[in-house]
């Protein structure tokens, strides 16, 4: 299965942008890049996904490198409610279409 | 739209006892997942259903865990007998399409 590598933890200040990186050097051509986040004591929630082009939605933006070996989840203005564990997941033929979570990045947002 | 419902929210049992968790997915979602999340780790997929058929159960400890999804809607996950290492949060999720899963709040199981 294609794997992802994320930093264990990151810190940000409230109202500042946050860039959460993810490396996936063994991504296959049919794998989509998905991001989920898990707030304290909650189940994970879908954030965004993309294949090749950058994507935007109301929660975040996803920037995908041209070679697709890395991606960055961008929170444009972090709030205290964005403090969570963020998971980068590859989903597609290379991952057998299984939604497999790693350890993720614990984001701390300072007031 | 109603979310994924799970019950109970919390359960404490003694080792070697049995326990069952229930999940009601979002209406119309064909795919249903059960995950186990041990404290400090990411969720681990136990079983994936497509309607009422099993798509993947490669990480389900079949000697003690079982799951079923009757009529392609509700699902139950059972552990019998429970071990101390089964203490975890058990998450159910449903999905209308590949990649976009909606999770319930989970059942926190403590085995003593």
Tab-separated table of C-alpha atoms in Angstrom:
chain	number	residue	atom	x	y	z
A	1	UNK	CA	0.000	0.000	0.000
A	2	UNK	CA	1.184	3.512	-0.763
A	3	UNK	CA	2.230	5.297	2.428
A	4	UNK	CA	2.118	8.867	3.650
A	5	UNK	CA	4.504	10.687	5.960
A	6	UNK	CA	3.361	13.567	8.142
A	7	UNK	CA	4.999	15.466	10.996
A	8	UNK	CA	3.838	14.243	14.388
A	9	UNK	CA	2.833	17.693	15.551
A	10	UNK	CA	2.649	21.352	14.524
A	11	UNK	CA	1.755	24.572	16.261
A	12	UNK	CA	0.056	27.657	14.979
A	13	UNK	CA	-1.310	30.914	16.268
A	14	UNK	CA	-4.935	31.839	16.002
A	15	UNK	CA	-5.920	33.727	12.829
A	16	UNK	CA	-2.676	32.814	11.070
A	17	UNK	CA	-2.438	30.471	8.063
A	18	UNK	CA	-1.370	26.884	8.658
A	19	UNK	CA	0.362	24.662	6.117
A	20	UNK	CA	0.196	20.967	6.958
A	21	UNK	CA	2.565	18.894	4.791
A	22	UNK	CA	2.242	15.322	3.614
A	23	UNK	CA	4.757	13.247	1.663
A	24	UNK	CA	3.583	10.375	-0.504
A	25	UNK	CA	6.475	9.516	-2.785
A	26	UNK	CA	5.053	6.091	-3.761
A	27	UNK	CA	1.641	7.402	-4.802
A	28	UNK	CA	0.127	5.600	-7.776
A	29	UNK	CA	-1.441	7.360	-10.723
A	30	UNK	CA	-4.958	6.436	-9.649
A	31	UNK	CA	-4.649	7.454	-5.989
A	32	UNK	CA	-6.592	10.430	-4.746
A	33	UNK	CA	-5.188	12.449	-1.833
A	34	UNK	CA	-7.702	12.784	0.974
A	35	UNK	CA	-7.514	14.761	4.185
A	36	UNK	CA	-9.509	14.051	7.285
A	37	UNK	CA	-9.328	15.618	10.710
A	38	UNK	CA	-10.330	14.396	14.131
A	39	UNK	CA	-11.367	16.851	16.791
A	40	UNK	CA	-10.965	15.790	20.442
A	41	UNK	CA	-13.463	13.087	21.432
A	42	UNK	CA	-15.020	13.046	17.959
A	43	UNK	CA	-14.896	10.714	14.999
A	44	UNK	CA	-12.823	11.805	12.000
A	45	UNK	CA	-14.422	14.194	9.530
A	46	UNK	CA	-13.716	14.623	5.833
A	47	UNK	CA	-11.899	17.835	4.939
A	48	UNK	CA	-10.940	17.795	1.277
A	49	UNK	CA	-9.545	15.615	-1.495
A	50	UNK	CA	-7.852	16.014	-4.864
A	51	UNK	CA	-6.098	14.166	-7.656
A	52	UNK	CA	-3.794	16.530	-9.535
A	53	UNK	CA	-5.097	20.069	-9.403
A	54	UNK	CA	-5.262	22.285	-6.348
A	55	UNK	CA	-8.654	22.244	-4.643
A	56	UNK	CA	-10.534	24.696	-2.468
A	57	UNK	CA	-13.597	24.309	-0.299
A	58	UNK	CA	-15.119	26.147	2.624
A	59	UNK	CA	-12.891	24.358	5.124
A	60	UNK	CA	-9.475	24.398	3.504
A	61	UNK	CA	-7.325	24.360	0.383
A	62	UNK	CA	-5.269	21.474	-0.923
A	63	UNK	CA	-2.086	22.178	-2.833
A	64	UNK	CA	-0.688	19.202	-4.755
A	65	UNK	CA	2.865	19.138	-6.047
A	66	UNK	CA	3.287	18.769	-9.780
A	67	UNK	CA	4.910	15.334	-9.390
A	68	UNK	CA	2.175	14.398	-6.848
A	69	UNK	CA	4.764	13.161	-4.392
A	70	UNK	CA	3.683	15.639	-1.769
A	71	UNK	CA	0.724	17.788	-0.844
A	72	UNK	CA	-0.124	20.529	1.616
A	73	UNK	CA	-3.363	21.188	3.441
A	74	UNK	CA	-3.821	24.904	3.967
A	75	UNK	CA	-6.028	26.401	6.645
A	76	UNK	CA	-6.198	30.056	5.710
A	77	UNK	CA	-6.973	31.427	9.176
A	78	UNK	CA	-6.621	28.981	12.014
A	79	UNK	CA	-9.129	29.131	14.824
A	80	UNK	CA	-9.098	27.354	18.167
A	81	UNK	CA	-11.726	24.983	16.729
A	82	UNK	CA	-9.188	23.801	14.148
A	83	UNK	CA	-7.088	22.134	16.854
A	84	UNK	CA	-7.243	18.479	15.842
A	85	UNK	CA	-5.302	15.547	14.412
A	86	UNK	CA	-5.056	15.878	10.633
A	87	UNK	CA	-4.720	12.743	8.518
A	88	UNK	CA	-3.435	12.595	4.954
A	89	UNK	CA	-4.712	9.457	3.199
A	90	UNK	CA	-4.179	8.019	-0.254
A	91	UNK	CA	-7.224	6.355	-1.711
A	92	UNK	CA	-7.418	4.587	-5.013
A	93	UNK	CA	-6.086	1.632	-6.904
A	94	UNK	CA	-2.700	1.828	-5.192
A	95	UNK	CA	-4.325	1.615	-1.775
A	96	UNK	CA	-6.936	-0.931	-2.775
A	97	UNK	CA	-9.603	1.690	-2.105
A	98	UNK	CA	-9.175	1.221	1.646
A	99	UNK	CA	-9.529	4.304	3.844
A	100	UNK	CA	-6.393	3.690	5.929
A	101	UNK	CA	-5.402	6.158	8.641
A	102	UNK	CA	-1.831	6.739	9.815
A	103	UNK	CA	-0.860	8.636	12.944
A	104	UNK	CA	-1.559	12.055	11.485
A	105	UNK	CA	-0.371	15.494	12.595
A	106	UNK	CA	-1.560	16.928	15.881
A	107	UNK	CA	-2.230	20.618	15.285
A	108	UNK	CA	-2.178	22.899	18.308
A	109	UNK	CA	-3.608	26.392	17.865
A	110	UNK	CA	-2.463	29.003	20.335
A	111	UNK	CA	-4.759	31.918	21.246
B	1	UNK	CA	-29.330	15.237	7.442
B	2	UNK	CA	-29.012	12.835	10.359
B	3	UNK	CA	-25.515	11.574	11.001
B	4	UNK	CA	-24.180	8.129	11.787
B	5	UNK	CA	-25.671	6.907	15.051
B	6	UNK	CA	-23.790	4.603	17.370
B	7	UNK	CA	-24.705	3.057	20.685
B	8	UNK	CA	-23.801	2.733	23.412
B	9	UNK	CA	-21.444	5.691	23.855
B	10	UNK	CA	-19.562	4.035	26.682
B	11	UNK	CA	-19.221	0.464	27.876
B	12	UNK	CA	-17.198	-1.107	30.670
B	13	UNK	CA	-16.912	-4.879	30.815
B	14	UNK	CA	-14.710	-7.454	32.466
B	15	UNK	CA	-12.293	-9.494	30.403
B	16	UNK	CA	-13.763	-12.649	28.904
B	17	UNK	CA	-17.227	-11.051	28.769
B	18	UNK	CA	-18.955	-10.334	25.480
B	19	UNK	CA	-20.090	-6.976	24.127
B	20	UNK	CA	-21.956	-5.684	21.107
B	21	UNK	CA	-21.965	-2.307	19.414
B	22	UNK	CA	-24.671	-1.004	17.122
B	23	UNK	CA	-24.430	1.376	14.170
B	24	UNK	CA	-27.117	3.064	12.098
B	25	UNK	CA	-25.534	4.629	9.010
B	26	UNK	CA	-26.751	7.609	7.041
B	27	UNK	CA	-29.721	6.624	4.899
B	28	UNK	CA	-28.743	5.573	1.415
B	29	UNK	CA	-25.066	5.023	2.132
B	30	UNK	CA	-24.042	1.693	0.662
B	31	UNK	CA	-20.627	1.452	2.312
B	32	UNK	CA	-20.215	0.916	6.044
B	33	UNK	CA	-16.966	0.691	7.999
B	34	UNK	CA	-16.007	-0.356	11.514
B	35	UNK	CA	-12.756	1.031	12.896
B	36	UNK	CA	-10.893	0.454	16.151
B	37	UNK	CA	-8.977	3.402	17.600
B	38	UNK	CA	-6.577	2.745	20.439
B	39	UNK	CA	-5.573	5.792	22.466
B	40	UNK	CA	-2.875	7.798	20.700
B	41	UNK	CA	-3.201	5.978	17.388
B	42	UNK	CA	-5.094	6.547	14.170
B	43	UNK	CA	-8.244	4.522	13.471
B	44	UNK	CA	-7.617	0.983	12.228
B	45	UNK	CA	-10.051	-0.510	9.736
B	46	UNK	CA	-11.618	-3.711	11.027
B	47	UNK	CA	-14.247	-4.415	8.381
B	48	UNK	CA	-15.830	-2.770	5.368
B	49	UNK	CA	-19.274	-3.642	4.007
B	50	UNK	CA	-20.738	-2.788	0.625
B	51	UNK	CA	-24.496	-3.100	1.137
B	52	UNK	CA	-24.667	-6.325	3.158
B	53	UNK	CA	-21.587	-7.958	1.666
B	54	UNK	CA	-18.107	-7.878	3.195
B	55	UNK	CA	-15.525	-6.055	1.059
B	56	UNK	CA	-12.578	-6.270	3.448
B	57	UNK	CA	-12.168	-7.927	6.837
B	58	UNK	CA	-8.459	-8.653	6.655
B	59	UNK	CA	-7.724	-6.924	9.972
B	60	UNK	CA	-10.685	-8.284	11.907
B	61	UNK	CA	-9.561	-10.743	14.622
B	62	UNK	CA	-12.048	-13.367	13.576
B	63	UNK	CA	-11.459	-15.629	16.546
B	64	UNK	CA	-13.204	-13.095	18.780
B	65	UNK	CA	-14.696	-10.345	16.627
B	66	UNK	CA	-17.697	-10.656	14.359
B	67	UNK	CA	-19.774	-8.152	12.435
B	68	UNK	CA	-22.907	-8.261	10.388
B	69	UNK	CA	-24.961	-5.839	8.380
B	70	UNK	CA	-28.483	-7.056	8.006
B	71	UNK	CA	-30.531	-5.884	5.013
B	72	UNK	CA	-27.673	-3.582	4.048
B	73	UNK	CA	-28.567	-0.983	6.670
B	74	UNK	CA	-27.793	-1.269	10.398
B	75	UNK	CA	-24.714	-3.098	11.583
B	76	UNK	CA	-23.508	-4.728	14.771
B	77	UNK	CA	-19.959	-5.481	15.875
B	78	UNK	CA	-19.475	-8.112	18.565
B	79	UNK	CA	-16.497	-9.090	20.676
B	80	UNK	CA	-16.569	-12.448	22.437
B	81	UNK	CA	-14.625	-12.940	24.639
B	82	UNK	CA	-13.103	-9.520	25.271
B	83	UNK	CA	-9.450	-9.036	26.175
B	84	UNK	CA	-7.793	-6.139	27.960
B	85	UNK	CA	-6.178	-5.020	24.682
B	86	UNK	CA	-9.615	-4.533	23.125
B	87	UNK	CA	-10.014	-1.341	25.162
B	88	UNK	CA	-10.459	1.312	22.494
B	89	UNK	CA	-12.964	3.531	20.744
B	90	UNK	CA	-14.964	1.685	18.108
B	91	UNK	CA	-15.983	3.960	15.253
B	92	UNK	CA	-18.602	3.318	12.630
B	93	UNK	CA	-18.642	5.244	9.377
B	94	UNK	CA	-20.751	5.223	6.257
B	95	UNK	CA	-20.028	6.496	2.792
B	96	UNK	CA	-22.061	7.403	-0.279
B	97	UNK	CA	-18.976	7.265	-2.515
B	98	UNK	CA	-15.332	6.239	-2.332
B	99	UNK	CA	-13.310	8.479	-0.029
B	100	UNK	CA	-16.007	10.568	1.616
B	101	UNK	CA	-16.846	8.822	4.861
B	102	UNK	CA	-19.025	10.150	7.649
B	103	UNK	CA	-18.153	8.949	11.128
B	104	UNK	CA	-20.216	8.465	14.231
B	105	UNK	CA	-19.000	9.608	17.631
B	106	UNK	CA	-17.870	6.139	18.535
B	107	UNK	CA	-18.268	3.745	21.442
B	108	UNK	CA	-15.576	3.873	24.099
B	109	UNK	CA	-14.946	0.354	25.405
B	110	UNK	CA	-13.022	-0.275	28.593
B	111	UNK	CA	-12.124	-3.870	29.430
B	112	UNK	CA	-11.086	-4.398	33.056
